[in-house]
Amino acid sequence: DAKTTQPPSMDCAEGRAANLPCNHSTISGNEYVYWYRQIHSQGPQYIIHGLKNNETNEMASLIITEDRKSSTLILPHATLRDTAVYYCIALKFSGGYNKLIFGAGTRLAVHP
Amino acid sequence: DAEITQSPRHKITETGRQVTLACHQTWNHNNMFWYRQDLGHGLRLIHYSYGVQDTNKGEVSDGYSVSRSNTEDLPLTLESAASSQTSVYFCASSGTRGSTEAFFGQGTRLTVV
C-alpha cells in the first residue's frame, strides 16, 4: 500500500471548515484513500473513503485530485468535538484482504 | 446492533505472567486485527486474521500470539508479559465485500508491573 504524508498538526476555529491535506503520490490505480480519526484515547472511527471521485457523507467531504496524488478531508463546520488525530490511509483491496497500517496522522485542534 | 467489544477494559499484571485479551465481534466479519498504541504514538499492527484458522504476523508480533477458532473471536495472548508491553490494545474487524470500513473496539489498557 502507498505511503501517505500528512502535516503533524493543524488548528481550526470552531464553526469554520477544517481542511486536512494528505499526500499519496505513489498511490496505485486500485488503492482507495481512507480517512479515520481517533478522539482522545478512543478506538479509531471511520470517516470516509474514495477511489477517484469526490465523496461526501454526513461527517465530511473527501476531495481527491484528478491525478490522485493527493486528497483533502473537509469538515465543513468544525466543532470542539472534532478535535482528534486524523489518519489518511491508502488501501488496496485484494480479494477482501484489507489490513490498515496507520501513520502518525494529523492532530487537529479546534478552538473556540 | 452489531458491535465489537474488548475485555477487560483495564488490566494490571506482573512481569512473566501469561495474559489473554478478548475481542468479540457480532458483525460476522472475516477480518480481525489487533493493534497496540503507546502513549503519544500511532497504532501498530500486532496480528491479524482473514478468517477461521488463519492468522498472520503484523509489524510488532514478537511476544504475542493469536488464534481464530470461530468468526466472532480473536483473543490476543501475551505469552510472558514484559514491561515493554504496557500499552493500550485495540481490536478491529472488517468485512471482505467491496471497500468496507473497519470497526474498532474501545480498547484495553494493559499495565505490566
Short mmCIF file of C-alpha atoms in Angstrom, two decimals:
data_model
loop_
_atom_site.label_atom_id
_atom_site.label_comp_id
_atom_site.label_asym_id
_atom_site.label_seq_id
_atom_site.Cartn_x
_atom_site.Cartn_y
_atom_site.Cartn_z
CA ASP A 1 0.00 0.00 0.00
CA ALA A 2 1.20 3.51 -0.82
CA LYS A 3 2.78 5.70 1.83
CA THR A 4 0.84 8.80 2.87
CA THR A 5 2.19 12.07 4.24
CA GLN A 6 0.21 14.40 6.50
CA PRO A 7 1.12 17.54 8.45
CA PRO A 8 1.67 16.68 12.13
CA SER A 9 -0.74 19.28 13.46
CA MET A 10 -3.34 21.85 12.43
CA ASP A 11 -5.60 24.37 14.11
CA CYS A 12 -9.12 25.39 13.22
CA ALA A 13 -11.63 27.83 14.67
CA GLU A 14 -14.94 26.42 15.77
CA GLY A 15 -17.60 26.80 13.08
CA ARG A 16 -15.06 27.14 10.28
CA ALA A 17 -14.18 24.49 7.72
CA ALA A 18 -11.24 22.27 8.58
CA ASN A 19 -9.25 21.19 5.51
CA LEU A 20 -6.85 18.35 6.21
CA PRO A 21 -4.41 17.53 3.41
CA CYS A 22 -2.87 14.18 2.58
CA ASN A 23 -0.19 13.40 0.05
CA HIS A 24 -0.11 9.94 -1.58
CA SER A 25 1.99 10.49 -4.66
CA THR A 26 2.77 6.78 -5.18
CA ILE A 27 -0.80 5.58 -4.95
CA SER A 28 -1.76 2.91 -7.48
CA GLY A 29 -4.93 2.77 -9.50
CA ASN A 30 -6.67 0.24 -7.31
CA GLU A 31 -5.85 1.82 -3.95
CA TYR A 32 -8.55 3.61 -2.05
CA VAL A 33 -7.98 6.63 0.17
CA TYR A 34 -9.44 6.10 3.65
CA TRP A 35 -9.78 8.56 6.49
CA TYR A 36 -10.14 7.62 10.15
CA ARG A 37 -9.98 9.70 13.27
CA GLN A 38 -9.15 8.97 16.88
CA ILE A 39 -10.67 11.13 19.57
CA HIS A 40 -8.53 11.19 22.73
CA SER A 41 -7.93 7.54 23.70
CA GLN A 42 -10.96 6.00 21.99
CA GLY A 43 -10.74 3.45 19.18
CA PRO A 44 -10.33 4.92 15.69
CA GLN A 45 -13.52 5.84 13.88
CA TYR A 46 -14.12 5.54 10.15
CA ILE A 47 -14.92 8.84 8.42
CA ILE A 48 -14.97 8.41 4.66
CA HIS A 49 -13.19 6.80 1.74
CA GLY A 50 -12.89 7.25 -2.01
CA LEU A 51 -11.17 5.96 -5.11
CA LYS A 52 -11.35 8.63 -7.81
CA ASN A 53 -14.43 10.76 -7.34
CA ASN A 54 -15.11 13.23 -4.61
CA GLU A 55 -17.22 11.81 -1.82
CA THR A 56 -19.49 13.31 0.81
CA ASN A 57 -21.28 11.85 3.77
CA GLU A 58 -22.84 13.19 6.94
CA MET A 59 -19.45 13.61 8.60
CA ALA A 60 -17.18 15.03 5.92
CA SER A 61 -16.23 15.52 2.30
CA LEU A 62 -13.27 13.96 0.54
CA ILE A 63 -11.70 15.76 -2.40
CA ILE A 64 -9.25 13.68 -4.47
CA THR A 65 -7.14 15.41 -7.10
CA GLU A 66 -7.52 14.26 -10.67
CA ASP A 67 -4.06 12.65 -10.68
CA ARG A 68 -4.93 11.02 -7.33
CA LYS A 69 -1.62 12.06 -5.82
CA SER A 70 -3.24 14.00 -3.01
CA SER A 71 -6.54 14.45 -1.24
CA THR A 72 -8.21 16.75 1.27
CA LEU A 73 -10.61 15.84 4.03
CA ILE A 74 -13.06 18.66 4.72
CA LEU A 75 -15.02 19.01 7.93
CA PRO A 76 -17.43 21.75 6.82
CA HIS A 77 -18.29 23.23 10.22
CA ALA A 78 -15.76 22.08 12.77
CA THR A 79 -16.84 21.74 16.39
CA LEU A 80 -14.82 21.22 19.55
CA ARG A 81 -15.77 17.54 19.38
CA ASP A 82 -13.84 17.25 16.11
CA THR A 83 -10.57 17.71 18.00
CA ALA A 84 -8.78 14.43 17.24
CA VAL A 85 -5.95 12.78 15.36
CA TYR A 86 -6.89 12.22 11.72
CA TYR A 87 -5.34 9.40 9.74
CA CYS A 88 -5.15 9.19 5.95
CA ILE A 89 -4.50 5.65 4.68
CA ALA A 90 -4.05 4.28 1.16
CA LEU A 91 -5.53 0.82 0.99
CA LYS A 92 -5.59 -1.79 -1.72
CA PHE A 93 -8.24 -4.44 -1.71
CA SER A 94 -7.01 -7.86 -2.71
CA GLY A 95 -9.86 -10.32 -2.55
CA GLY A 96 -11.20 -8.70 0.63
CA TYR A 97 -7.87 -8.67 2.49
CA ASN A 98 -7.56 -5.15 3.81
CA LYS A 99 -5.30 -4.54 6.79
CA LEU A 100 -4.95 -0.92 7.87
CA ILE A 101 -1.47 0.43 8.52
CA PHE A 102 -1.56 3.70 10.43
CA GLY A 103 0.92 6.53 10.12
CA ALA A 104 1.36 9.40 12.56
CA GLY A 105 -1.71 11.30 11.34
CA THR A 106 -2.61 14.98 11.79
CA ARG A 107 -3.53 16.26 15.22
CA LEU A 108 -6.40 18.72 14.67
CA ALA A 109 -7.18 21.17 17.43
CA VAL A 110 -10.48 23.01 17.14
CA HIS A 111 -10.57 26.10 19.32
CA PRO A 112 -13.45 28.40 20.34
CA ASP B 1 -26.95 -3.61 16.67
CA ALA B 2 -23.73 -5.29 15.66
CA GLU B 3 -20.70 -4.35 17.71
CA ILE B 4 -17.15 -5.19 18.65
CA THR B 5 -16.24 -5.50 22.31
CA GLN B 6 -12.98 -5.92 24.18
CA SER B 7 -12.43 -7.28 27.66
CA PRO B 8 -11.17 -6.45 30.12
CA ARG B 9 -11.05 -2.67 29.70
CA HIS B 10 -8.23 -2.35 32.19
CA LYS B 11 -5.77 -4.92 33.48
CA ILE B 12 -2.68 -4.89 35.65
CA THR B 13 -0.43 -7.92 35.54
CA GLU B 14 3.00 -8.93 36.69
CA THR B 15 6.06 -9.47 34.56
CA GLY B 16 6.29 -13.04 33.31
CA ARG B 17 2.62 -13.89 33.57
CA GLN B 18 0.55 -15.06 30.62
CA VAL B 19 -2.25 -12.65 29.75
CA THR B 20 -5.13 -13.02 27.31
CA LEU B 21 -7.14 -10.10 25.98
CA ALA B 22 -10.52 -10.88 24.48
CA CYS B 23 -12.09 -9.44 21.34
CA HIS B 24 -15.59 -10.36 20.24
CA GLN B 25 -17.47 -9.03 17.21
CA THR B 26 -21.03 -9.59 16.07
CA TRP B 27 -20.60 -8.13 12.58
CA ASN B 28 -19.86 -11.57 11.14
CA HIS B 29 -16.68 -10.08 9.70
CA ASN B 30 -13.98 -12.35 8.33
CA ASN B 31 -11.14 -9.90 9.01
CA MET B 32 -9.97 -9.18 12.55
CA PHE B 33 -6.96 -7.21 13.77
CA TRP B 34 -5.03 -6.38 16.93
CA TYR B 35 -3.16 -3.10 17.36
CA ARG B 36 -1.19 -1.56 20.18
CA GLN B 37 -0.83 2.13 20.85
CA ASP B 38 1.80 3.56 23.13
CA LEU B 39 1.43 6.94 24.76
CA GLY B 40 1.72 9.69 22.18
CA HIS B 41 2.21 7.32 19.28
CA GLY B 42 0.20 5.85 16.45
CA LEU B 43 -1.30 2.39 16.16
CA ARG B 44 0.91 -0.54 15.28
CA LEU B 45 -0.42 -3.81 13.91
CA ILE B 46 0.35 -6.87 16.04
CA HIS B 47 -1.52 -9.76 14.42
CA TYR B 48 -4.40 -10.18 12.04
CA SER B 49 -6.71 -12.87 10.73
CA TYR B 50 -8.60 -13.14 7.45
CA GLY B 51 -10.82 -15.99 8.59
CA VAL B 52 -11.19 -19.04 10.81
CA GLN B 53 -7.89 -20.86 11.31
CA ASP B 54 -6.00 -18.04 9.57
CA THR B 55 -3.51 -15.88 11.49
CA ASN B 56 -0.75 -13.56 10.31
CA LYS B 57 2.03 -11.56 11.96
CA GLY B 58 1.93 -7.80 11.83
CA GLU B 59 4.58 -5.16 12.43
CA VAL B 60 5.18 -5.91 16.12
CA SER B 61 4.26 -9.55 16.73
CA ASP B 62 7.14 -10.70 18.98
CA GLY B 63 5.82 -11.85 22.35
CA TYR B 64 2.21 -12.08 21.15
CA SER B 65 0.05 -14.83 19.67
CA VAL B 66 -3.50 -15.15 18.40
CA SER B 67 -5.81 -17.97 17.45
CA ARG B 68 -9.01 -17.91 15.41
CA SER B 69 -11.31 -20.82 16.14
CA ASN B 70 -14.53 -19.07 15.14
CA THR B 71 -15.63 -15.99 13.21
CA GLU B 72 -16.57 -13.90 16.26
CA ASP B 73 -13.45 -14.05 18.42
CA LEU B 74 -9.74 -13.25 18.14
CA PRO B 75 -8.08 -13.48 21.55
CA LEU B 76 -4.62 -11.94 21.94
CA THR B 77 -2.20 -13.75 24.24
CA LEU B 78 0.94 -12.31 25.76
CA GLU B 79 2.98 -15.42 26.45
CA SER B 80 5.18 -13.89 29.14
CA ALA B 81 4.25 -10.29 29.85
CA ALA B 82 7.03 -7.71 29.82
CA SER B 83 7.02 -4.07 30.93
CA SER B 84 7.57 -3.07 27.29
CA GLN B 85 4.11 -4.47 26.55
CA THR B 86 2.43 -1.89 28.75
CA SER B 87 0.17 -0.22 26.22
CA VAL B 88 -3.39 0.30 25.04
CA TYR B 89 -4.60 -2.52 22.81
CA PHE B 90 -7.27 -2.10 20.15
CA CYS B 91 -9.12 -4.82 18.31
CA ALA B 92 -10.80 -4.20 14.96
CA SER B 93 -12.86 -6.08 12.40
CA SER B 94 -13.83 -5.51 8.79
CA GLY B 95 -15.76 -7.25 6.08
CA THR B 96 -14.45 -8.64 2.83
CA ARG B 97 -17.02 -7.40 0.39
CA GLY B 98 -16.07 -4.28 -1.52
CA SER B 99 -14.35 -1.32 0.09
CA THR B 100 -15.79 -1.71 3.57
CA GLU B 101 -14.59 0.14 6.63
CA ALA B 102 -13.11 -1.29 9.84
CA PHE B 103 -14.77 -1.04 13.25
CA PHE B 104 -12.69 -0.71 16.38
CA GLY B 105 -13.26 -1.76 19.97
CA GLN B 106 -12.98 0.60 22.94
CA GLY B 107 -9.50 -0.58 23.81
CA THR B 108 -7.86 -2.45 26.69
CA ARG B 109 -5.35 -0.64 28.85
CA LEU B 110 -2.73 -3.13 29.99
CA THR B 111 -0.12 -2.34 32.62
CA VAL B 112 2.71 -4.78 33.25
CA VAL B 113 4.46 -4.22 36.59
#
